[in-house]
Amino acid sequence: MSKIELFMTAKIFAVCAALFLGVVFPSVSWAGPAPPLEEVIESLQKIYEKTQDFQAGFIQETTVKSIRKTDTEEGTVCFKNPRQMLWDYKKPKVKKLIINAQKAWLYLPSDKTVYVQESNRIFKSEALIKFLSGLGKLHHDFTIQYASPAVDSDGNYLLLLYPREKGASYSYLKMTIAKDNFYILQVGFDDVMGNSTLLKFSDIKMNRGLSSKRFQFKPPPGVSIFKMP
């Protein structure tokens, strides 16, 4: 993924952050078919407003439509309310995407290069800023429905979220929610060019009191720094 593509994808990752900060549902489990959609949405909203941070492992699969090529990357991800995230890629190449309320940095150690951008370029969506700040409402910002089928082969719930905002960087989000503990297992989306990204999460840890220092970045000596528009 190029530096430009990564910064563009960061906008969508920000949406994932907003949604993922609501991954823990009430400790109940529905048997049989998917529960009423309104119950799922209401639970997402309520728990999001109480969740402060999370961290998880991730696998990212990105498919470029024009060349029919899929790249797979792995690492760890951290989010903290409001508007702070760290994507720490470990395989196949080390890189870091750090975003806070002021700046976004993309650090490529192998190239000894840092790209920096004002984070309001990432969080330019009013709806997204509201939701990341704990003020947004899912129903106001998305049209939500069950996918067809509404559950996968393991009985996990499948949701489709369509952005109400015009000019969004993605057409929709598809979420896979675990039937037993209601963690978000996967988030998939297509960008406006038809390229697709699938994020698979594991080893999820909630409300561990992540320090905001984790979301600060100081370029190491000897690297080249480039400002992105």
Short mmCIF file of C-alpha atoms in Angstrom, two decimals:
data_model
loop_
_atom_site.label_atom_id
_atom_site.label_comp_id
_atom_site.label_asym_id
_atom_site.label_seq_id
_atom_site.Cartn_x
_atom_site.Cartn_y
_atom_site.Cartn_z
CA MET A 1 0.00 0.00 0.00
CA SER A 2 1.40 3.40 -0.97
CA LYS A 3 1.68 6.32 1.43
CA ILE A 4 -1.25 8.08 -0.24
CA GLU A 5 -3.40 4.97 -0.17
CA LEU A 6 -2.54 4.43 3.48
CA PHE A 7 -3.56 7.95 4.47
CA MET A 8 -6.80 7.54 2.50
CA THR A 9 -7.46 4.23 4.19
CA ALA A 10 -6.81 5.89 7.55
CA LYS A 11 -10.03 7.83 7.07
CA ILE A 12 -11.90 4.55 6.89
CA PHE A 13 -9.88 3.11 9.77
CA ALA A 14 -11.16 6.07 11.76
CA VAL A 15 -14.70 4.86 11.13
CA CYS A 16 -13.64 1.40 12.24
CA ALA A 17 -12.21 2.96 15.39
CA ALA A 18 -15.52 4.61 16.15
CA LEU A 19 -17.39 1.37 15.65
CA PHE A 20 -14.83 -0.83 17.35
CA LEU A 21 -14.95 1.29 20.48
CA GLY A 22 -18.40 -0.22 20.91
CA VAL A 23 -17.49 -3.85 20.52
CA VAL A 24 -18.50 -5.11 23.95
CA PHE A 25 -22.22 -5.73 24.12
CA PRO A 26 -24.20 -6.54 27.27
CA SER A 27 -23.39 -10.03 28.51
CA VAL A 28 -26.33 -11.73 26.88
CA SER A 29 -26.54 -14.16 24.01
CA TRP A 30 -29.35 -14.78 21.59
CA ALA A 31 -30.01 -18.35 20.44
CA GLY A 32 -31.22 -19.20 16.97
CA PRO A 33 -31.64 -16.46 14.35
CA ALA A 34 -30.17 -12.98 14.59
CA PRO A 35 -31.69 -10.74 17.28
CA PRO A 36 -33.80 -7.70 16.35
CA LEU A 37 -31.61 -5.17 14.56
CA GLU A 38 -32.66 -2.31 16.82
CA GLU A 39 -31.39 -4.18 19.88
CA VAL A 40 -27.98 -4.63 18.28
CA ILE A 41 -27.71 -0.97 17.25
CA GLU A 42 -28.84 0.31 20.64
CA SER A 43 -26.30 -1.91 22.38
CA LEU A 44 -23.50 -0.69 20.11
CA GLN A 45 -24.37 2.92 20.86
CA LYS A 46 -24.69 2.52 24.63
CA ILE A 47 -21.52 0.53 25.11
CA TYR A 48 -19.50 2.79 22.79
CA GLU A 49 -20.30 5.74 25.00
CA LYS A 50 -18.82 3.88 28.00
CA THR A 51 -15.71 2.50 26.29
CA GLN A 52 -12.50 4.51 26.54
CA ASP A 53 -9.90 2.42 24.73
CA PHE A 54 -9.03 -0.96 23.25
CA GLN A 55 -6.14 -2.81 21.69
CA ALA A 56 -6.05 -5.88 19.45
CA GLY A 57 -4.04 -7.84 16.95
CA PHE A 58 -5.07 -7.49 13.32
CA ILE A 59 -4.63 -9.02 9.90
CA GLN A 60 -5.30 -6.68 6.98
CA GLU A 61 -6.06 -7.98 3.50
CA THR A 62 -6.11 -5.31 0.77
CA THR A 63 -7.18 -6.20 -2.77
CA VAL A 64 -6.40 -3.79 -5.62
CA LYS A 65 -9.12 -4.26 -8.20
CA SER A 66 -7.17 -2.98 -11.23
CA ILE A 67 -4.40 -5.58 -10.92
CA ARG A 68 -6.32 -8.25 -9.00
CA LYS A 69 -3.65 -8.45 -6.32
CA THR A 70 -4.17 -9.03 -2.60
CA ASP A 71 -1.59 -7.94 -0.01
CA THR A 72 -1.68 -9.28 3.54
CA GLU A 73 -0.23 -7.37 6.50
CA GLU A 74 -0.22 -8.04 10.26
CA GLY A 75 0.26 -6.02 13.39
CA THR A 76 -1.38 -4.53 16.45
CA VAL A 77 -3.84 -1.67 16.73
CA CYS A 78 -4.74 0.68 19.60
CA PHE A 79 -7.57 3.19 19.85
CA LYS A 80 -8.30 5.70 22.58
CA ASN A 81 -11.15 8.17 22.87
CA PRO A 82 -11.22 10.76 21.53
CA ARG A 83 -9.65 10.50 18.07
CA GLN A 84 -6.41 8.66 18.84
CA MET A 85 -5.16 5.55 17.07
CA LEU A 86 -2.01 3.60 16.35
CA TRP A 87 -1.64 0.99 13.60
CA ASP A 88 1.65 -0.79 14.27
CA TYR A 89 2.46 -3.02 11.28
CA LYS A 90 4.89 -5.91 11.94
CA LYS A 91 4.67 -8.07 8.78
CA PRO A 92 5.77 -8.16 6.03
CA LYS A 93 7.26 -4.67 6.53
CA VAL A 94 7.47 -2.63 9.70
CA LYS A 95 5.61 0.69 9.59
CA LYS A 96 3.55 2.82 11.94
CA LEU A 97 0.48 4.97 11.38
CA ILE A 98 -0.06 7.25 14.39
CA ILE A 99 -3.00 9.62 14.60
CA ASN A 100 -4.12 12.01 17.32
CA ALA A 101 -6.24 15.15 17.40
CA GLN A 102 -3.48 17.27 15.84
CA LYS A 103 -1.30 15.20 13.51
CA ALA A 104 -1.13 11.98 11.53
CA TRP A 105 2.27 10.37 10.95
CA LEU A 106 3.24 7.52 8.66
CA TYR A 107 6.68 6.19 9.61
CA LEU A 108 8.52 3.86 7.21
CA PRO A 109 11.72 2.74 8.99
CA SER A 110 13.13 0.84 6.00
CA ASP A 111 12.95 4.04 3.92
CA LYS A 112 14.04 6.30 6.81
CA THR A 113 11.04 8.43 5.92
CA VAL A 114 8.15 10.06 7.79
CA TYR A 115 5.04 11.49 6.13
CA VAL A 116 2.99 13.92 8.21
CA GLN A 117 -0.48 15.34 7.68
CA GLU A 118 -2.90 17.46 9.68
CA SER A 119 -5.30 15.02 11.31
CA ASN A 120 -8.30 17.13 10.38
CA ARG A 121 -7.62 15.95 6.83
CA ILE A 122 -8.25 12.44 8.11
CA PHE A 123 -11.17 13.40 10.32
CA LYS A 124 -12.77 15.84 7.91
CA SER A 125 -16.19 14.23 8.17
CA GLU A 126 -18.41 16.08 10.63
CA ALA A 127 -20.36 12.89 11.35
CA LEU A 128 -17.15 10.99 12.02
CA ILE A 129 -15.76 13.67 14.33
CA LYS A 130 -19.01 13.69 16.30
CA PHE A 131 -19.03 9.94 16.67
CA LEU A 132 -15.35 9.72 17.63
CA SER A 133 -16.01 12.41 20.21
CA GLY A 134 -18.82 10.35 21.71
CA LEU A 135 -21.56 12.65 20.44
CA GLY A 136 -22.59 10.93 17.24
CA LYS A 137 -25.51 8.55 16.77
CA LEU A 138 -25.25 5.46 14.60
CA HIS A 139 -28.73 5.95 13.16
CA HIS A 140 -27.93 9.56 12.25
CA ASP A 141 -24.69 8.71 10.47
CA PHE A 142 -25.43 5.33 8.89
CA THR A 143 -28.23 3.37 7.32
CA ILE A 144 -27.88 -0.04 8.96
CA GLN A 145 -29.28 -3.40 8.00
CA TYR A 146 -28.54 -7.06 8.31
CA ALA A 147 -26.60 -8.58 5.43
CA SER A 148 -28.13 -11.42 3.47
CA PRO A 149 -27.78 -13.89 5.05
CA ALA A 150 -27.87 -12.22 8.47
CA VAL A 151 -25.56 -14.83 10.01
CA ASP A 152 -22.48 -16.67 8.77
CA SER A 153 -21.82 -20.41 8.89
CA ASP A 154 -20.74 -20.12 12.54
CA GLY A 155 -23.85 -18.19 13.55
CA ASN A 156 -22.07 -14.84 13.87
CA TYR A 157 -24.09 -11.76 12.96
CA LEU A 158 -23.44 -9.84 9.73
CA LEU A 159 -24.25 -6.11 9.48
CA LEU A 160 -24.08 -3.64 6.61
CA LEU A 161 -23.56 0.07 7.39
CA TYR A 162 -24.08 2.62 4.61
CA PRO A 163 -22.81 6.17 5.28
CA ARG A 164 -25.45 8.87 5.04
CA GLU A 165 -22.80 11.49 4.35
CA LYS A 166 -22.27 12.32 0.68
CA GLY A 167 -18.76 11.92 -0.69
CA ALA A 168 -17.64 9.31 1.84
CA SER A 169 -14.41 7.44 1.05
CA TYR A 170 -16.18 4.07 1.20
CA SER A 171 -19.48 2.69 -0.09
CA TYR A 172 -20.36 0.60 2.95
CA LEU A 173 -18.94 -1.33 5.90
CA LYS A 174 -19.62 -5.01 6.52
CA MET A 175 -19.16 -6.16 10.11
CA THR A 176 -18.99 -9.68 11.51
CA ILE A 177 -20.04 -9.78 15.17
CA ALA A 178 -19.36 -12.81 17.36
CA LYS A 179 -22.56 -14.52 18.47
CA ASP A 180 -21.26 -15.40 21.95
CA ASN A 181 -19.44 -12.31 23.24
CA PHE A 182 -20.47 -9.78 20.56
CA TYR A 183 -16.93 -8.74 19.72
CA ILE A 184 -16.37 -7.38 16.22
CA LEU A 185 -14.44 -10.12 14.46
CA GLN A 186 -14.08 -8.51 11.05
CA VAL A 187 -14.70 -5.22 9.26
CA GLY A 188 -14.69 -5.13 5.47
CA PHE A 189 -15.15 -2.21 3.09
CA ASP A 190 -14.70 -1.13 -0.53
CA ASP A 191 -13.33 2.27 -1.50
CA VAL A 192 -14.70 4.43 -4.30
CA MET A 193 -12.29 2.79 -6.77
CA GLY A 194 -13.61 -0.67 -6.01
CA ASN A 195 -10.56 -1.76 -4.01
CA SER A 196 -11.42 -3.83 -0.96
CA THR A 197 -9.98 -4.07 2.54
CA LEU A 198 -10.72 -6.73 5.16
CA LEU A 199 -9.62 -6.30 8.78
CA LYS A 200 -9.63 -9.34 11.08
CA PHE A 201 -9.22 -8.69 14.82
CA SER A 202 -7.95 -10.97 17.60
CA ASP A 203 -6.79 -10.87 21.24
CA ILE A 204 -9.05 -7.92 22.02
CA LYS A 205 -8.43 -6.03 25.27
CA MET A 206 -10.77 -3.31 26.48
CA ASN A 207 -10.41 -0.32 28.82
CA ARG A 208 -6.82 -0.95 29.92
CA GLY A 209 -6.12 2.74 30.50
CA LEU A 210 -3.91 3.28 27.47
CA SER A 211 -1.65 6.29 27.88
CA SER A 212 -2.02 9.15 25.41
CA LYS A 213 1.78 9.09 25.09
CA ARG A 214 1.33 6.01 22.92
CA PHE A 215 -0.30 8.23 20.31
CA GLN A 216 2.50 10.79 20.14
CA PHE A 217 5.37 10.54 17.67
CA LYS A 218 8.79 12.15 17.49
CA PRO A 219 10.66 11.46 14.24
CA PRO A 220 13.97 9.73 14.96
CA PRO A 221 17.22 11.44 13.92
CA GLY A 222 18.27 11.06 10.31
CA VAL A 223 14.86 10.50 8.73
CA SER A 224 13.42 12.56 5.89
CA ILE A 225 10.13 14.30 6.72
CA PHE A 226 7.55 15.10 4.06
CA LYS A 227 4.30 17.01 4.56
CA MET A 228 1.20 15.58 2.90
CA PRO A 229 -1.56 17.87 1.60
#
